[in-house]
Amino acid sequence: MAERREDEVELSAEEIIKSFVEATKDMPSEVETYYSHEAYNVLRPDGEPSSEEARRDFRRRFLAIAPSTDEDGNIRVEVARWTR
Amino acid sequence: MDEVTKEKLEAIRRGELSIVENVERALERIEKLNPKINAFIEVNPEARAQAEELERKLKKGERLGKLAGLTIGVKSNINVLGLRATCASKTLENYVATYDAEVIRRVKAADGIIIGMTNMDEFACGSSGETSAFGPTDNPAALGHIPGGSSSGSAAAIAAGMCDLCLGTDTGGSIRNPASHCGIVGLKPTYGLVPRQGLIDLAMSLDQIGPLSPDVYGAALLLEVIAGRNPNECVMLDVRGVELADELNVDIRGMRIGVSPKFEELTELGVMEVIDGAIEKLHDLGAEIVEVDLPHLEKGLPAYYLIMSVEFFSATRKFDGRKYGKRIEEVCGEEVLRRIIRGRYISRKEYRGKYYQRALQVRTLIRRELMSALERVDVIVGPTVPKLPHKLGTKLTPMEMYAYDYLTVPANLAGICGGVVKAGEVNGIPVGLQIQGKMLGEKAVLRVMRAFEASA
Amino acid sequence: MKMMIGFEVHQQLATKRKMYCDCPTDYRDAPPNTNICPICAGLPGAKPLPPNEQAVDAAIEIALMLGCEIVVDRPIYIQRKHYDYPDLPSGYQRTSSPIAVGGELGGVRIREVHLEEDPGQYDPTSGLVDFNRSGVPLVEIVTEPDMRSPEEARRFLRQLVRVLEYSGKVRPEAGGAMRADTNISIEGGARVEVKNINSIKGAYRAIKFEVMRQKAKLDRGETVTRETRAYLESQRITMPMRAKELEEDYRYIPDPDIFPLIIDRARVERIRASMVEPPHLRERRLVEQYGIEPSTASVIVSERELADLFEAIAASVDPKLTASWFRTKLKKVLNYMKLRAAEVRFTPGQMVELLRMVKEGEVTPEQGELVLRELVKKPDGPRLIAQRLGLGRIESAELRAAIEQAIKTNQEAVRDYLAGKREALHFLAGKVMELTRGRADPREIIELLRAELEGGSNDGE
Ligand SMILES: [Zn+2]
């Protein structure tokens, strides 16, 4: 069902690609712009990590919205297929 | 709606309007109008208590921040601690934000009161406000018509007077488009001026948070509050704060205003007539009108949809349903799915060069074209949306829907700023004038917006 | 049988904060999901902080130690590598384009060095996920498929781990726990990738298993297809993880939320200037500079702190004596006490003094070893230790008296010796040692005993 939906949507997804190819077929090659403005080496120094109490509230909220957790605070997800 | 924000702030400062009263009025209006307009998804249950707290501060004679008691609606793709940041999607239907976005910290620090979370196109994928999982939003300025999108709820909330100011986001026009359709003021800041920490991505290299407001002053004020560098963010401009609100009322005599014949080519006749009238008025106010050439402008649209889709595909990989929410592909609406599929398709190794990188080349072209035009003029003025909003419920093809964005995506591709003020109406439907400025050219843009507003 | 083996080795870098957030990197003993924040847990809207500068520098230094050429004056993008796995909170892993290329270690070519972030921890059998590890900076070292046997592969990994430990830039507690993916192909078959390897021993076993498995397949006339397998430590086998006819498409894009890096020459030279000398080069230098045996040099460079100590001491006393003491005595004491060289607390000066005492004959080498043991246990001046232990050369008169005493009271042994039983001499020497409480040099005792007994027998004739 989900897959059929994807197939149907896929066709309309490609429409704009066709129009793109059409619009740019005679356009000369250019450099690519990945960022709106360019900068390099924006780094931050290593330093003391955040404190445990600063993270405590987040942990509580994080575990509260997780679909499934165990009593230790792990997130519970599916078992890997290849282990079976 | 001239200067309502300024007047309200003065009333609050003088004690003529209490902050609690301001919040209560907003809540009442939301309660009354929201069932019809559907601008809000959630109201902040703490708003009243926060107003009381501010009121106490004020009574003690403490100075309040720039937003002193104004009610702020927040688009549902921005994290507000304790409220749901749903992106108007079933994917994040029950996602309660675990932290405040940087802009929210700044709004709170400036004593703004978050009144609630506004409706939007699902994950900001849409230009009509109809793709929300919480139902479409109506246009208070032209009932029965789409409000535009994707910041549909934010624009409608302002147009309906449900709150004082709103935060929206603009990736390809999502602030400017609904501002135009709803007849209000909106501003997309220069890329990198406003922190995005806490904004749920549509397309990272294009997204920008900005204000929606009934007046130019309010937009300038809210932008002042949220703008400026954030050391905790990598991709930002290294700009301190900007002072905007107090420098609006400078006339525009001698300003060079660019117009392009391309706009007329792409725009419906009725809309263009209103825009021509507005340009005429700017001329009368003393600006010099200069023709600029934007020969490839329309190529921006398909390039935008390719770039955006690749980034959106990447951004949505975290919605796997394991940590929170539901797996996006299983529950999202059709337009969101369409963009994910498209992004997945064109980022494939074998198509990368042909589509994705090629689109990034068009971006270079559009950017260069706009930049060089803006070297010759202070701002470029024209229509915001090439056509009038359709009636709610009308079925459009994806391409017809995308066509709303022809005139707004170039500013995002180039990273420049753009503002919208109401230029007039066609059959009672608002039409917005778009003023695009240079990178960090917000001051010039706001100046033209204010001059136009003041002349109305 | 021809085979080609290559590695992608991942090692955590020793920073205090994670790569893109301020959470601590040390997750030992931390309860699940405590060292996390919106960024490293992949919450909606969370953006990376600017990359951790020390992690970048550490990766550059390690690359230099591996003889790589750093990619300079060109943008290095932090890319998003997309794949869906429960340990990956954002559905992509951030990995840099190569920061260095073209190195070599022990005859194995290093293709590339990358900077990465660690995913969280996912237990595939219980389905539990802990993100404490998510976002810890990693260096990834990719080799060419230059190894030709499991043993060669193991040797390479040992050497590599030694380089990494030497750098001081990787998490020490993760030392042996390197993680690696390996690719193995034997002549006539396709390349098989094995993931989930967590130790050198594991790598060796996984490769051995794979070689056997692939060979058996080929021997049966079957084909070995290209695939990715997982190593199961508990059963020491590999299991198919996903069959792939095509290579997996990670849809790399530069992360739009992180600006690229550009490393300039000045930065490389600054790091090179303060860089730790890599062990394989140091080993060669020690041989040349101090004239010691390669096998001894290899023992000395096994730990950086051991080699540092050696060089500090060899500067003041005979390097050859120092080297032999390191190899035979110090290493023995450290092994016995289960200590790493980094945990040694005595000063180089103290050991210099001890070696001088040995050289001058103040104490015997055997006594010296006793002093060394004490020095390791509880550092102090070696002379004071020797005194405390009652060690020190005895007067020759006393020694002679002891020898006479031993001969007198052990006539049976004397007879045995004179009858040709040479072991009897050692028995007598032992008695002298007892009488002198170990203060005499055993070699001297033997000499004196022999002179005494053989002289005595002459008298008797
Ligand atoms: Zn973190």
mmCIF file of C-alpha atoms in Angstrom, chain C residues 116-267:
data_model
loop_
_atom_site.group_PDB
_atom_site.id
_atom_site.type_symbol
_atom_site.label_atom_id
_atom_site.label_comp_id
_atom_site.label_asym_id
_atom_site.label_seq_id
_atom_site.Cartn_x
_atom_site.Cartn_y
_atom_site.Cartn_z
ATOM 1 C CA GLU C 116 34.191 11.163 11.212
ATOM 2 C CA GLU C 117 31.696 11.062 14.031
ATOM 3 C CA ASP C 118 30.846 7.918 15.935
ATOM 4 C CA PRO C 119 27.295 6.595 15.764
ATOM 5 C CA GLY C 120 25.513 5.576 18.947
ATOM 6 C CA GLN C 121 25.536 2.041 20.291
ATOM 7 C CA TYR C 122 22.938 -0.397 19.047
ATOM 8 C CA ASP C 123 22.685 -3.926 20.293
ATOM 9 C CA PRO C 124 21.392 -5.831 17.266
ATOM 10 C CA THR C 125 20.120 -8.746 19.307
ATOM 11 C CA SER C 126 18.219 -6.878 22.020
ATOM 12 C CA GLY C 127 17.262 -3.877 19.891
ATOM 13 C CA LEU C 128 18.446 -1.352 22.492
ATOM 14 C CA VAL C 129 20.007 1.975 21.519
ATOM 15 C CA ASP C 130 22.210 4.244 23.597
ATOM 16 C CA PHE C 131 23.395 7.514 22.047
ATOM 17 C CA ASN C 132 26.112 8.302 24.604
ATOM 18 C CA ARG C 133 28.734 7.480 22.000
ATOM 19 C CA SER C 134 26.986 9.373 19.206
ATOM 20 C CA GLY C 135 29.087 12.258 17.941
ATOM 21 C CA VAL C 136 32.429 11.277 19.478
ATOM 22 C CA PRO C 137 35.088 12.285 16.942
ATOM 23 C CA LEU C 138 36.753 9.490 15.018
ATOM 24 C CA VAL C 139 39.689 9.239 12.708
ATOM 25 C CA GLU C 140 39.135 6.814 9.849
ATOM 26 C CA ILE C 141 42.176 5.287 8.170
ATOM 27 C CA VAL C 142 41.625 3.570 4.845
ATOM 28 C CA THR C 143 44.326 1.273 3.493
ATOM 29 C CA GLU C 144 44.936 -0.156 0.071
ATOM 30 C CA PRO C 145 44.299 -3.941 -0.109
ATOM 31 C CA ASP C 146 48.002 -4.594 0.419
ATOM 32 C CA MET C 147 47.990 -7.386 2.998
ATOM 33 C CA ARG C 148 48.404 -10.923 1.747
ATOM 34 C CA SER C 149 47.599 -13.102 4.753
ATOM 35 C CA PRO C 150 45.681 -12.927 8.041
ATOM 36 C CA GLU C 151 49.019 -12.773 9.836
ATOM 37 C CA GLU C 152 50.176 -9.820 7.763
ATOM 38 C CA ALA C 153 46.886 -8.109 8.457
ATOM 39 C CA ARG C 154 47.302 -8.695 12.172
ATOM 40 C CA ARG C 155 50.858 -7.376 12.086
ATOM 41 C CA PHE C 156 49.690 -4.246 10.326
ATOM 42 C CA LEU C 157 46.915 -3.608 12.844
ATOM 43 C CA ARG C 158 49.318 -4.020 15.739
ATOM 44 C CA GLN C 159 51.646 -1.531 14.155
ATOM 45 C CA LEU C 160 48.819 0.875 13.447
ATOM 46 C CA VAL C 161 47.475 0.713 16.992
ATOM 47 C CA ARG C 162 50.999 1.440 18.236
ATOM 48 C CA VAL C 163 51.155 4.552 16.029
ATOM 49 C CA LEU C 164 47.758 5.689 17.249
ATOM 50 C CA GLU C 165 48.683 5.162 20.887
ATOM 51 C CA TYR C 166 51.947 6.965 20.295
ATOM 52 C CA SER C 167 50.167 10.003 18.939
ATOM 53 C CA GLY C 168 48.497 10.509 22.300
ATOM 54 C CA LYS C 169 45.533 11.798 20.322
ATOM 55 C CA VAL C 170 43.269 8.768 20.614
ATOM 56 C CA ARG C 171 41.244 7.742 23.619
ATOM 57 C CA PRO C 172 43.640 5.606 25.670
ATOM 58 C CA GLU C 173 40.959 3.402 27.177
ATOM 59 C CA ALA C 174 39.839 2.600 23.654
ATOM 60 C CA GLY C 175 43.429 1.572 22.852
ATOM 61 C CA GLY C 176 43.056 -2.048 21.885
ATOM 62 C CA ALA C 177 39.391 -1.621 21.116
ATOM 63 C CA MET C 178 39.902 -0.313 17.639
ATOM 64 C CA ARG C 179 37.040 -0.825 15.270
ATOM 65 C CA ALA C 180 37.624 -1.938 11.740
ATOM 66 C CA ASP C 181 35.881 -2.935 8.585
ATOM 67 C CA THR C 182 37.922 -5.219 6.422
ATOM 68 C CA ASN C 183 37.684 -6.258 2.809
ATOM 69 C CA ILE C 184 38.959 -9.616 1.689
ATOM 70 C CA SER C 185 39.175 -11.111 -1.750
ATOM 71 C CA ILE C 186 40.920 -14.237 -2.870
ATOM 72 C CA GLU C 187 41.918 -14.966 -6.388
ATOM 73 C CA GLY C 188 38.888 -15.882 -8.461
ATOM 74 C CA GLY C 189 36.317 -14.353 -6.111
ATOM 75 C CA ALA C 190 34.708 -10.976 -5.514
ATOM 76 C CA ARG C 191 35.506 -8.556 -2.730
ATOM 77 C CA VAL C 192 33.713 -9.229 0.542
ATOM 78 C CA GLU C 193 33.434 -6.587 3.214
ATOM 79 C CA VAL C 194 33.246 -7.597 6.868
ATOM 80 C CA LYS C 195 31.947 -5.143 9.449
ATOM 81 C CA ASN C 196 31.525 -5.250 13.217
ATOM 82 C CA ILE C 197 35.148 -6.038 14.113
ATOM 83 C CA ASN C 198 36.154 -4.677 17.494
ATOM 84 C CA SER C 199 39.687 -5.858 18.190
ATOM 85 C CA ILE C 200 42.872 -6.998 16.509
ATOM 86 C CA LYS C 201 42.166 -10.533 17.590
ATOM 87 C CA GLY C 202 38.679 -10.254 16.151
ATOM 88 C CA ALA C 203 40.055 -8.964 12.858
ATOM 89 C CA TYR C 204 42.461 -11.882 12.651
ATOM 90 C CA ARG C 205 39.749 -14.430 13.355
ATOM 91 C CA ALA C 206 37.276 -12.809 10.996
ATOM 92 C CA ILE C 207 39.795 -12.775 8.167
ATOM 93 C CA LYS C 208 40.832 -16.377 8.803
ATOM 94 C CA PHE C 209 37.218 -17.431 8.772
ATOM 95 C CA GLU C 210 36.481 -15.485 5.602
ATOM 96 C CA VAL C 211 39.487 -16.911 3.782
ATOM 97 C CA MET C 212 38.396 -20.429 4.685
ATOM 98 C CA ARG C 213 34.806 -19.773 3.727
ATOM 99 C CA GLN C 214 35.650 -18.171 0.426
ATOM 100 C CA LYS C 215 38.206 -20.816 -0.448
ATOM 101 C CA ALA C 216 35.799 -23.635 0.320
ATOM 102 C CA LYS C 217 33.225 -21.990 -1.923
ATOM 103 C CA LEU C 218 35.640 -21.623 -4.782
ATOM 104 C CA ASP C 219 36.873 -25.187 -4.297
ATOM 105 C CA ARG C 220 33.311 -26.410 -4.666
ATOM 106 C CA GLY C 221 33.114 -24.529 -7.942
ATOM 107 C CA GLU C 222 30.761 -21.888 -6.545
ATOM 108 C CA THR C 223 31.272 -18.168 -6.960
ATOM 109 C CA VAL C 224 32.086 -15.709 -4.209
ATOM 110 C CA THR C 225 29.804 -12.713 -4.742
ATOM 111 C CA ARG C 226 30.283 -9.205 -3.614
ATOM 112 C CA GLU C 227 28.562 -8.644 -0.279
ATOM 113 C CA THR C 228 28.774 -7.131 3.166
ATOM 114 C CA ARG C 229 29.001 -9.480 6.124
ATOM 115 C CA ALA C 230 29.048 -8.975 9.852
ATOM 116 C CA TYR C 231 31.514 -10.645 12.201
ATOM 117 C CA LEU C 232 29.894 -12.326 15.173
ATOM 118 C CA GLU C 233 32.454 -12.258 17.962
ATOM 119 C CA SER C 234 30.611 -14.789 20.107
ATOM 120 C CA GLN C 235 30.609 -17.457 17.413
ATOM 121 C CA ARG C 236 33.745 -16.349 15.589
ATOM 122 C CA ILE C 237 32.019 -16.468 12.240
ATOM 123 C CA THR C 238 30.822 -13.973 9.661
ATOM 124 C CA MET C 239 27.200 -13.688 8.642
ATOM 125 C CA PRO C 240 25.690 -12.028 5.570
ATOM 126 C CA MET C 241 24.502 -8.547 6.548
ATOM 127 C CA ARG C 242 23.080 -7.453 3.233
ATOM 128 C CA ALA C 243 23.617 -8.899 -0.178
ATOM 129 C CA LYS C 244 24.408 -6.206 -2.639
ATOM 130 C CA GLU C 245 24.791 -6.610 -6.296
ATOM 131 C CA LEU C 246 25.342 -2.893 -6.508
ATOM 132 C CA GLU C 247 27.398 -0.810 -4.189
ATOM 133 C CA GLU C 248 25.279 0.908 -1.574
ATOM 134 C CA ASP C 249 24.500 4.506 -2.494
ATOM 135 C CA TYR C 250 25.166 6.827 0.425
ATOM 136 C CA ARG C 251 24.066 9.900 -1.545
ATOM 137 C CA TYR C 252 26.873 12.029 -0.208
ATOM 138 C CA ILE C 253 26.191 15.751 -0.023
ATOM 139 C CA PRO C 254 28.267 18.446 1.664
ATOM 140 C CA ASP C 255 26.540 19.175 4.984
ATOM 141 C CA PRO C 256 24.825 22.528 4.351
ATOM 142 C CA ASP C 257 25.073 23.289 8.087
ATOM 143 C CA ILE C 258 28.874 23.098 8.230
ATOM 144 C CA PHE C 259 31.309 25.240 6.309
ATOM 145 C CA PRO C 260 34.208 23.392 4.683
ATOM 146 C CA LEU C 261 37.699 23.372 6.127
ATOM 147 C CA ILE C 262 40.762 24.608 4.353
ATOM 148 C CA ILE C 263 44.041 23.467 5.836
ATOM 149 C CA ASP C 264 46.959 25.691 4.956
ATOM 150 C CA ARG C 265 50.653 24.793 4.944
ATOM 151 C CA ALA C 266 51.386 26.884 8.023
ATOM 152 C CA ARG C 267 48.942 24.820 10.013
#
